[in-house]
Amino acid sequence: MQIVYPRKIPLIAFDVEAYERNLKKVTEIGIAIYDPVASEGSIFPIIKQTHLVIKEHQKLVNGRFCPDNKKSFMGGVSYLVSLKQSKNIITSVLQEYVNNRNAAFVGHHIEGDIKWFRSIGIEVSNNAPIVDSNKLYALSRKRGGTLRGVLRLLGIPHGYLHNAANDAYYTLLATMALCDPVIRTQKGLDVFVDNVKVPEGEARLQKFSDVAQMVVPVDENTIIDSLIEP
Protein backbone atom coordinates (compact mmCIF):
# COMPACT_ATOMS: atom_id res chain seq x y z
CA MET A 1 0.00 0.00 0.00
CA GLN A 2 2.88 2.36 0.74
CA ILE A 3 4.08 1.91 -2.83
CA VAL A 4 0.75 2.16 -4.67
CA TYR A 5 -1.72 4.27 -2.68
CA PRO A 6 0.27 7.57 -2.51
CA ARG A 7 0.35 7.66 -6.35
CA LYS A 8 3.85 9.10 -6.39
CA ILE A 9 5.63 6.67 -8.72
CA PRO A 10 4.66 4.96 -12.00
CA LEU A 11 3.29 1.42 -11.90
CA ILE A 12 4.12 -1.00 -14.72
CA ALA A 13 2.12 -4.19 -15.07
CA PHE A 14 3.39 -7.00 -17.27
CA ASP A 15 1.75 -10.24 -18.33
CA VAL A 16 3.31 -12.96 -20.43
CA GLU A 17 1.22 -15.65 -22.15
CA ALA A 18 2.93 -18.83 -23.31
CA TYR A 19 2.06 -21.82 -25.45
CA GLU A 20 0.36 -24.33 -23.15
CA ARG A 21 2.37 -27.29 -24.50
CA ASN A 22 5.74 -25.57 -24.25
CA LEU A 23 5.89 -22.74 -21.71
CA LYS A 24 9.23 -21.54 -23.06
CA LYS A 25 7.47 -20.35 -26.22
CA VAL A 26 5.91 -17.00 -25.36
CA THR A 27 3.04 -16.00 -27.63
CA GLU A 28 2.00 -12.62 -26.18
CA ILE A 29 3.25 -9.86 -23.92
CA GLY A 30 0.98 -7.32 -22.28
CA ILE A 31 2.08 -4.00 -20.80
CA ALA A 32 -0.03 -1.55 -18.79
CA ILE A 33 1.44 1.65 -17.36
CA TYR A 34 -0.05 3.98 -14.78
CA ASP A 35 1.82 7.27 -14.70
CA PRO A 36 0.70 9.59 -11.85
CA VAL A 37 2.06 12.59 -13.74
CA ALA A 38 -0.21 11.89 -16.73
CA SER A 39 -3.16 11.27 -14.40
CA GLU A 40 -2.63 14.33 -12.22
CA GLY A 41 -5.94 16.09 -11.59
CA SER A 42 -7.97 13.30 -13.20
CA ILE A 43 -10.68 11.38 -11.35
CA PHE A 44 -9.98 8.41 -13.65
CA PRO A 45 -6.60 6.62 -13.73
CA ILE A 46 -5.03 7.06 -17.17
CA ILE A 47 -3.42 3.77 -18.15
CA LYS A 48 -1.38 3.13 -21.29
CA GLN A 49 -1.86 -0.35 -22.72
CA THR A 50 0.17 -2.29 -25.28
CA HIS A 51 -0.38 -5.78 -26.68
CA LEU A 52 2.53 -7.53 -28.37
CA VAL A 53 1.98 -10.75 -30.33
CA ILE A 54 5.21 -12.64 -30.96
CA LYS A 55 5.66 -13.27 -34.67
CA GLU A 56 7.75 -16.43 -34.27
CA HIS A 57 4.98 -18.10 -32.25
CA GLN A 58 1.95 -16.51 -33.88
CA LYS A 59 0.53 -19.83 -35.13
CA LEU A 60 0.72 -21.58 -31.75
CA VAL A 61 -2.81 -21.81 -30.38
CA ASN A 62 -3.94 -22.61 -26.85
CA GLY A 63 -7.33 -23.98 -25.89
CA ARG A 64 -6.84 -27.36 -24.28
CA PHE A 65 -5.63 -26.19 -20.87
CA CYS A 66 -5.86 -22.42 -21.22
CA PRO A 67 -8.12 -20.15 -23.32
CA ASP A 68 -6.56 -18.58 -26.41
CA ASN A 69 -7.58 -14.92 -26.52
CA LYS A 70 -4.64 -13.43 -28.37
CA LYS A 71 -7.04 -11.89 -30.92
CA SER A 72 -9.28 -10.36 -28.24
CA PHE A 73 -7.35 -7.38 -26.89
CA MET A 74 -10.02 -4.99 -25.67
CA GLY A 75 -7.76 -2.00 -26.32
CA GLY A 76 -8.33 -2.43 -30.04
CA VAL A 77 -4.82 -2.66 -31.55
CA SER A 78 -2.35 -5.52 -31.26
CA TYR A 79 1.20 -5.34 -32.61
CA LEU A 80 2.78 -8.29 -34.40
CA VAL A 81 6.48 -8.09 -33.54
CA SER A 82 9.51 -10.35 -33.50
CA LEU A 83 10.98 -11.62 -30.26
CA LYS A 84 13.92 -9.26 -30.79
CA GLN A 85 11.60 -6.27 -31.25
CA SER A 86 9.64 -7.17 -28.11
CA LYS A 87 12.89 -7.32 -26.17
CA ASN A 88 13.83 -3.82 -27.40
CA ILE A 89 10.39 -2.48 -26.45
CA ILE A 90 10.49 -3.92 -22.93
CA THR A 91 14.06 -2.77 -22.38
CA SER A 92 13.14 0.80 -23.40
CA VAL A 93 10.11 0.81 -21.08
CA LEU A 94 12.19 -0.43 -18.16
CA GLN A 95 14.88 2.15 -18.85
CA GLU A 96 12.41 5.04 -18.87
CA TYR A 97 10.16 4.06 -16.00
CA VAL A 98 12.21 1.82 -13.71
CA ASN A 99 15.74 3.13 -14.13
CA ASN A 100 14.87 6.80 -14.62
CA ARG A 101 11.70 7.18 -12.55
CA ASN A 102 11.85 4.39 -9.94
CA ALA A 103 8.64 2.71 -11.10
CA ALA A 104 7.25 -0.38 -9.40
CA PHE A 105 6.61 -3.71 -11.10
CA VAL A 106 3.04 -4.97 -10.84
CA GLY A 107 1.82 -8.44 -11.73
CA HIS A 108 -0.18 -11.51 -10.80
CA HIS A 109 2.45 -14.17 -9.95
CA ILE A 110 4.90 -11.68 -11.44
CA GLU A 111 8.00 -13.67 -10.52
CA GLY A 112 7.36 -15.90 -13.56
CA ASP A 113 7.25 -12.92 -15.93
CA ILE A 114 10.45 -11.44 -14.51
CA LYS A 115 12.17 -14.82 -14.78
CA TRP A 116 11.26 -15.01 -18.47
CA PHE A 117 12.51 -11.46 -19.12
CA ARG A 118 15.86 -12.40 -17.63
CA SER A 119 15.98 -15.65 -19.62
CA ILE A 120 16.03 -13.68 -22.91
CA GLY A 121 18.62 -11.21 -21.67
CA ILE A 122 16.45 -8.36 -20.40
CA GLU A 123 18.03 -6.76 -17.35
CA VAL A 124 15.54 -6.35 -14.51
CA SER A 125 16.72 -4.38 -11.49
CA ASN A 126 16.74 -6.26 -8.19
CA ASN A 127 16.09 -2.94 -6.45
CA ALA A 128 12.81 -2.11 -8.17
CA PRO A 129 9.78 -2.44 -5.87
CA ILE A 130 7.46 -5.34 -6.75
CA VAL A 131 3.73 -5.51 -6.03
CA ASP A 132 2.06 -8.88 -6.64
CA SER A 133 -1.75 -8.87 -6.68
CA ASN A 134 -1.85 -12.59 -5.90
CA LYS A 135 0.18 -12.09 -2.72
CA LEU A 136 -1.96 -9.11 -1.70
CA TYR A 137 -5.09 -11.22 -2.11
CA ALA A 138 -3.57 -14.13 -0.18
CA LEU A 139 -3.07 -11.92 2.89
CA SER A 140 -6.77 -12.32 3.70
CA ARG A 141 -8.09 -15.13 1.49
CA LYS A 142 -6.98 -18.76 1.41
CA ARG A 143 -8.43 -19.74 -1.98
CA GLY A 144 -9.67 -18.25 -5.23
CA GLY A 145 -6.58 -16.20 -6.00
CA THR A 146 -6.81 -16.41 -9.77
CA LEU A 147 -6.95 -13.06 -11.53
CA ARG A 148 -10.61 -13.70 -12.34
CA GLY A 149 -11.33 -14.57 -8.70
CA VAL A 150 -9.65 -11.38 -7.48
CA LEU A 151 -11.52 -9.22 -9.99
CA ARG A 152 -14.85 -10.74 -9.03
CA LEU A 153 -14.19 -10.23 -5.34
CA LEU A 154 -13.37 -6.58 -6.03
CA GLY A 155 -16.39 -6.10 -8.30
CA ILE A 156 -14.30 -5.06 -11.32
CA PRO A 157 -16.06 -5.96 -14.62
CA HIS A 158 -13.76 -7.86 -16.96
CA GLY A 159 -13.61 -10.10 -20.00
CA TYR A 160 -11.28 -12.02 -22.32
CA LEU A 161 -8.74 -12.92 -19.68
CA HIS A 162 -5.65 -14.82 -20.85
CA ASN A 163 -5.07 -12.09 -23.36
CA ALA A 164 -1.75 -10.68 -22.15
CA ALA A 165 -2.66 -7.00 -22.48
CA ASN A 166 -6.11 -7.45 -20.94
CA ASP A 167 -4.54 -9.33 -18.03
CA ALA A 168 -1.90 -6.64 -17.51
CA TYR A 169 -4.58 -3.94 -17.46
CA TYR A 170 -6.90 -5.79 -15.10
CA THR A 171 -3.99 -6.76 -12.85
CA LEU A 172 -3.07 -3.10 -12.54
CA LEU A 173 -6.67 -2.15 -11.67
CA ALA A 174 -6.90 -5.00 -9.15
CA THR A 175 -3.63 -4.00 -7.51
CA MET A 176 -4.72 -0.38 -7.16
CA ALA A 177 -7.99 -1.56 -5.59
CA LEU A 178 -6.24 -3.99 -3.23
CA CYS A 179 -4.02 -1.15 -2.03
CA ASP A 180 -6.92 1.26 -1.46
CA PRO A 181 -7.88 1.39 2.24
CA VAL A 182 -11.48 2.38 1.45
CA ILE A 183 -12.01 -0.60 -0.83
CA ARG A 184 -10.24 -2.91 1.61
CA THR A 185 -12.71 -1.86 4.30
CA GLN A 186 -15.74 -2.20 2.01
CA LYS A 187 -14.71 -5.67 0.83
CA GLY A 188 -13.57 -6.91 4.24
CA LEU A 189 -10.05 -7.49 2.97
CA ASP A 190 -8.39 -6.82 6.30
CA VAL A 191 -10.10 -9.85 7.87
CA PHE A 192 -8.80 -13.33 7.00
CA VAL A 193 -11.41 -15.61 5.43
CA ASP A 194 -10.94 -19.34 4.80
CA ASN A 195 -13.19 -19.22 1.76
CA VAL A 196 -14.87 -22.31 0.32
CA LYS A 197 -13.02 -24.28 -2.32
CA VAL A 198 -14.71 -24.12 -5.73
CA PRO A 199 -15.49 -27.58 -7.20
CA GLU A 200 -13.08 -28.58 -9.98
CA GLY A 201 -15.73 -28.57 -12.72
CA GLU A 202 -16.99 -25.13 -11.75
CA ALA A 203 -13.44 -23.81 -11.48
CA ARG A 204 -12.69 -24.97 -15.03
CA LEU A 205 -15.92 -23.41 -16.32
CA GLN A 206 -15.00 -20.09 -14.69
CA LYS A 207 -11.55 -20.27 -16.25
CA PHE A 208 -12.91 -20.58 -19.78
CA SER A 209 -16.10 -18.53 -19.55
CA ASP A 210 -17.03 -14.89 -19.02
CA VAL A 211 -20.68 -15.77 -18.45
CA ALA A 212 -22.10 -14.04 -15.37
CA GLN A 213 -23.81 -15.94 -12.59
CA MET A 214 -27.61 -15.70 -12.88
CA VAL A 215 -29.33 -15.03 -9.55
CA VAL A 216 -33.05 -14.74 -8.76
CA PRO A 217 -33.37 -12.14 -5.96
CA VAL A 218 -35.82 -12.53 -3.09
CA ASP A 219 -37.32 -9.24 -4.25
CA GLU A 220 -36.22 -6.04 -5.97
CA ASN A 221 -35.35 -4.43 -2.64
CA THR A 222 -32.24 -6.58 -2.48
CA ILE A 223 -30.99 -4.90 -5.64
CA ILE A 224 -32.11 -1.44 -4.57
CA ASP A 225 -30.31 -1.77 -1.24
CA SER A 226 -27.08 -2.84 -2.95
CA LEU A 227 -27.20 0.31 -5.10
CA ILE A 228 -28.03 2.93 -2.49
CA GLU A 229 -26.26 1.71 0.63
CA PRO A 230 -22.82 3.28 1.27
GROMACS .gro file of C-alpha atoms in nm:
model
  230
    1MET     CA    1   0.000   0.000   0.000
    2GLN     CA    2   0.288   0.236   0.074
    3ILE     CA    3   0.408   0.191  -0.283
    4VAL     CA    4   0.075   0.216  -0.467
    5TYR     CA    5  -0.172   0.427  -0.268
    6PRO     CA    6   0.027   0.757  -0.251
    7ARG     CA    7   0.035   0.766  -0.635
    8LYS     CA    8   0.385   0.910  -0.639
    9ILE     CA    9   0.563   0.667  -0.872
   10PRO     CA   10   0.466   0.496  -1.200
   11LEU     CA   11   0.329   0.142  -1.190
   12ILE     CA   12   0.412  -0.100  -1.472
   13ALA     CA   13   0.212  -0.419  -1.507
   14PHE     CA   14   0.339  -0.700  -1.727
   15ASP     CA   15   0.175  -1.024  -1.833
   16VAL     CA   16   0.331  -1.296  -2.043
   17GLU     CA   17   0.122  -1.565  -2.215
   18ALA     CA   18   0.293  -1.883  -2.331
   19TYR     CA   19   0.206  -2.182  -2.545
   20GLU     CA   20   0.036  -2.433  -2.315
   21ARG     CA   21   0.237  -2.729  -2.450
   22ASN     CA   22   0.574  -2.557  -2.425
   23LEU     CA   23   0.589  -2.274  -2.171
   24LYS     CA   24   0.923  -2.154  -2.306
   25LYS     CA   25   0.747  -2.035  -2.622
   26VAL     CA   26   0.591  -1.700  -2.536
   27THR     CA   27   0.304  -1.600  -2.763
   28GLU     CA   28   0.200  -1.262  -2.618
   29ILE     CA   29   0.325  -0.986  -2.392
   30GLY     CA   30   0.098  -0.732  -2.228
   31ILE     CA   31   0.208  -0.400  -2.080
   32ALA     CA   32  -0.003  -0.155  -1.879
   33ILE     CA   33   0.144   0.165  -1.736
   34TYR     CA   34  -0.005   0.398  -1.478
   35ASP     CA   35   0.182   0.727  -1.470
   36PRO     CA   36   0.070   0.959  -1.185
   37VAL     CA   37   0.206   1.259  -1.374
   38ALA     CA   38  -0.021   1.189  -1.673
   39SER     CA   39  -0.316   1.127  -1.440
   40GLU     CA   40  -0.263   1.433  -1.222
   41GLY     CA   41  -0.594   1.609  -1.159
   42SER     CA   42  -0.797   1.330  -1.320
   43ILE     CA   43  -1.068   1.138  -1.135
   44PHE     CA   44  -0.998   0.841  -1.365
   45PRO     CA   45  -0.660   0.662  -1.373
   46ILE     CA   46  -0.503   0.706  -1.717
   47ILE     CA   47  -0.342   0.377  -1.815
   48LYS     CA   48  -0.138   0.313  -2.129
   49GLN     CA   49  -0.186  -0.035  -2.272
   50THR     CA   50   0.017  -0.229  -2.528
   51HIS     CA   51  -0.038  -0.578  -2.668
   52LEU     CA   52   0.253  -0.753  -2.837
   53VAL     CA   53   0.198  -1.075  -3.033
   54ILE     CA   54   0.521  -1.264  -3.096
   55LYS     CA   55   0.566  -1.327  -3.467
   56GLU     CA   56   0.775  -1.643  -3.427
   57HIS     CA   57   0.498  -1.810  -3.225
   58GLN     CA   58   0.195  -1.651  -3.388
   59LYS     CA   59   0.053  -1.983  -3.513
   60LEU     CA   60   0.072  -2.158  -3.175
   61VAL     CA   61  -0.281  -2.181  -3.038
   62ASN     CA   62  -0.394  -2.261  -2.685
   63GLY     CA   63  -0.733  -2.398  -2.589
   64ARG     CA   64  -0.684  -2.736  -2.428
   65PHE     CA   65  -0.563  -2.619  -2.087
   66CYS     CA   66  -0.586  -2.242  -2.122
   67PRO     CA   67  -0.812  -2.015  -2.332
   68ASP     CA   68  -0.656  -1.858  -2.641
   69ASN     CA   69  -0.758  -1.492  -2.652
   70LYS     CA   70  -0.464  -1.343  -2.837
   71LYS     CA   71  -0.704  -1.189  -3.092
   72SER     CA   72  -0.928  -1.036  -2.824
   73PHE     CA   73  -0.735  -0.738  -2.689
   74MET     CA   74  -1.002  -0.499  -2.567
   75GLY     CA   75  -0.776  -0.200  -2.632
   76GLY     CA   76  -0.833  -0.243  -3.004
   77VAL     CA   77  -0.482  -0.266  -3.155
   78SER     CA   78  -0.235  -0.552  -3.126
   79TYR     CA   79   0.120  -0.534  -3.261
   80LEU     CA   80   0.278  -0.829  -3.440
   81VAL     CA   81   0.648  -0.809  -3.354
   82SER     CA   82   0.951  -1.035  -3.350
   83LEU     CA   83   1.098  -1.162  -3.026
   84LYS     CA   84   1.392  -0.926  -3.079
   85GLN     CA   85   1.160  -0.627  -3.125
   86SER     CA   86   0.964  -0.717  -2.811
   87LYS     CA   87   1.289  -0.732  -2.617
   88ASN     CA   88   1.383  -0.382  -2.740
   89ILE     CA   89   1.039  -0.248  -2.645
   90ILE     CA   90   1.049  -0.392  -2.293
   91THR     CA   91   1.406  -0.277  -2.238
   92SER     CA   92   1.314   0.080  -2.340
   93VAL     CA   93   1.011   0.081  -2.108
   94LEU     CA   94   1.219  -0.043  -1.816
   95GLN     CA   95   1.488   0.215  -1.885
   96GLU     CA   96   1.241   0.504  -1.887
   97TYR     CA   97   1.016   0.406  -1.600
   98VAL     CA   98   1.221   0.182  -1.371
   99ASN     CA   99   1.574   0.313  -1.413
  100ASN     CA  100   1.487   0.680  -1.462
  101ARG     CA  101   1.170   0.718  -1.255
  102ASN     CA  102   1.185   0.439  -0.994
  103ALA     CA  103   0.864   0.271  -1.110
  104ALA     CA  104   0.725  -0.038  -0.940
  105PHE     CA  105   0.661  -0.371  -1.110
  106VAL     CA  106   0.304  -0.497  -1.084
  107GLY     CA  107   0.182  -0.844  -1.173
  108HIS     CA  108  -0.018  -1.151  -1.080
  109HIS     CA  109   0.245  -1.417  -0.995
  110ILE     CA  110   0.490  -1.168  -1.144
  111GLU     CA  111   0.800  -1.367  -1.052
  112GLY     CA  112   0.736  -1.590  -1.356
  113ASP     CA  113   0.725  -1.292  -1.593
  114ILE     CA  114   1.045  -1.144  -1.451
  115LYS     CA  115   1.217  -1.482  -1.478
  116TRP     CA  116   1.126  -1.501  -1.847
  117PHE     CA  117   1.251  -1.146  -1.912
  118ARG     CA  118   1.586  -1.240  -1.763
  119SER     CA  119   1.598  -1.565  -1.962
  120ILE     CA  120   1.603  -1.368  -2.291
  121GLY     CA  121   1.862  -1.121  -2.167
  122ILE     CA  122   1.645  -0.836  -2.040
  123GLU     CA  123   1.803  -0.676  -1.735
  124VAL     CA  124   1.554  -0.635  -1.451
  125SER     CA  125   1.672  -0.438  -1.149
  126ASN     CA  126   1.674  -0.626  -0.819
  127ASN     CA  127   1.609  -0.294  -0.645
  128ALA     CA  128   1.281  -0.211  -0.817
  129PRO     CA  129   0.978  -0.244  -0.587
  130ILE     CA  130   0.746  -0.534  -0.675
  131VAL     CA  131   0.373  -0.551  -0.603
  132ASP     CA  132   0.206  -0.888  -0.664
  133SER     CA  133  -0.175  -0.887  -0.668
  134ASN     CA  134  -0.185  -1.259  -0.590
  135LYS     CA  135   0.018  -1.209  -0.272
  136LEU     CA  136  -0.196  -0.911  -0.170
  137TYR     CA  137  -0.509  -1.122  -0.211
  138ALA     CA  138  -0.357  -1.413  -0.018
  139LEU     CA  139  -0.307  -1.192   0.289
  140SER     CA  140  -0.677  -1.232   0.370
  141ARG     CA  141  -0.809  -1.513   0.149
  142LYS     CA  142  -0.698  -1.876   0.141
  143ARG     CA  143  -0.843  -1.974  -0.198
  144GLY     CA  144  -0.967  -1.825  -0.523
  145GLY     CA  145  -0.658  -1.620  -0.600
  146THR     CA  146  -0.681  -1.641  -0.977
  147LEU     CA  147  -0.695  -1.306  -1.153
  148ARG     CA  148  -1.061  -1.370  -1.234
  149GLY     CA  149  -1.133  -1.457  -0.870
  150VAL     CA  150  -0.965  -1.138  -0.748
  151LEU     CA  151  -1.152  -0.922  -0.999
  152ARG     CA  152  -1.485  -1.074  -0.903
  153LEU     CA  153  -1.419  -1.023  -0.534
  154LEU     CA  154  -1.337  -0.658  -0.603
  155GLY     CA  155  -1.639  -0.610  -0.830
  156ILE     CA  156  -1.430  -0.506  -1.132
  157PRO     CA  157  -1.606  -0.596  -1.462
  158HIS     CA  158  -1.376  -0.786  -1.696
  159GLY     CA  159  -1.361  -1.010  -2.000
  160TYR     CA  160  -1.128  -1.202  -2.232
  161LEU     CA  161  -0.874  -1.292  -1.968
  162HIS     CA  162  -0.565  -1.482  -2.085
  163ASN     CA  163  -0.507  -1.209  -2.336
  164ALA     CA  164  -0.175  -1.068  -2.215
  165ALA     CA  165  -0.266  -0.700  -2.248
  166ASN     CA  166  -0.611  -0.745  -2.094
  167ASP     CA  167  -0.454  -0.933  -1.803
  168ALA     CA  168  -0.190  -0.664  -1.751
  169TYR     CA  169  -0.458  -0.394  -1.746
  170TYR     CA  170  -0.690  -0.579  -1.510
  171THR     CA  171  -0.399  -0.676  -1.285
  172LEU     CA  172  -0.307  -0.310  -1.254
  173LEU     CA  173  -0.667  -0.215  -1.167
  174ALA     CA  174  -0.690  -0.500  -0.915
  175THR     CA  175  -0.363  -0.400  -0.751
  176MET     CA  176  -0.472  -0.038  -0.716
  177ALA     CA  177  -0.799  -0.156  -0.559
  178LEU     CA  178  -0.624  -0.399  -0.323
  179CYS     CA  179  -0.402  -0.115  -0.203
  180ASP     CA  180  -0.692   0.126  -0.146
  181PRO     CA  181  -0.788   0.139   0.224
  182VAL     CA  182  -1.148   0.238   0.145
  183ILE     CA  183  -1.201  -0.060  -0.083
  184ARG     CA  184  -1.024  -0.291   0.161
  185THR     CA  185  -1.271  -0.186   0.430
  186GLN     CA  186  -1.574  -0.220   0.201
  187LYS     CA  187  -1.471  -0.567   0.083
  188GLY     CA  188  -1.357  -0.691   0.424
  189LEU     CA  189  -1.005  -0.749   0.297
  190ASP     CA  190  -0.839  -0.682   0.630
  191VAL     CA  191  -1.010  -0.985   0.787
  192PHE     CA  192  -0.880  -1.333   0.700
  193VAL     CA  193  -1.141  -1.561   0.543
  194ASP     CA  194  -1.094  -1.934   0.480
  195ASN     CA  195  -1.319  -1.922   0.176
  196VAL     CA  196  -1.487  -2.231   0.032
  197LYS     CA  197  -1.302  -2.428  -0.232
  198VAL     CA  198  -1.471  -2.412  -0.573
  199PRO     CA  199  -1.549  -2.758  -0.720
  200GLU     CA  200  -1.308  -2.858  -0.998
  201GLY     CA  201  -1.573  -2.857  -1.272
  202GLU     CA  202  -1.699  -2.513  -1.175
  203ALA     CA  203  -1.344  -2.381  -1.148
  204ARG     CA  204  -1.269  -2.497  -1.503
  205LEU     CA  205  -1.592  -2.341  -1.632
  206GLN     CA  206  -1.500  -2.009  -1.469
  207LYS     CA  207  -1.155  -2.027  -1.625
  208PHE     CA  208  -1.291  -2.058  -1.978
  209SER     CA  209  -1.610  -1.853  -1.955
  210ASP     CA  210  -1.703  -1.489  -1.902
  211VAL     CA  211  -2.068  -1.577  -1.845
  212ALA     CA  212  -2.210  -1.404  -1.537
  213GLN     CA  213  -2.381  -1.594  -1.259
  214MET     CA  214  -2.761  -1.570  -1.288
  215VAL     CA  215  -2.933  -1.503  -0.955
  216VAL     CA  216  -3.305  -1.474  -0.876
  217PRO     CA  217  -3.337  -1.214  -0.596
  218VAL     CA  218  -3.582  -1.253  -0.309
  219ASP     CA  219  -3.732  -0.924  -0.425
  220GLU     CA  220  -3.622  -0.604  -0.597
  221ASN     CA  221  -3.535  -0.443  -0.264
  222THR     CA  222  -3.224  -0.658  -0.248
  223ILE     CA  223  -3.099  -0.490  -0.564
  224ILE     CA  224  -3.211  -0.144  -0.457
  225ASP     CA  225  -3.031  -0.177  -0.124
  226SER     CA  226  -2.708  -0.284  -0.295
  227LEU     CA  227  -2.720   0.031  -0.510
  228ILE     CA  228  -2.803   0.293  -0.249
  229GLU     CA  229  -2.626   0.171   0.063
  230PRO     CA  230  -2.282   0.328   0.127
   0.00000   0.00000   0.00000
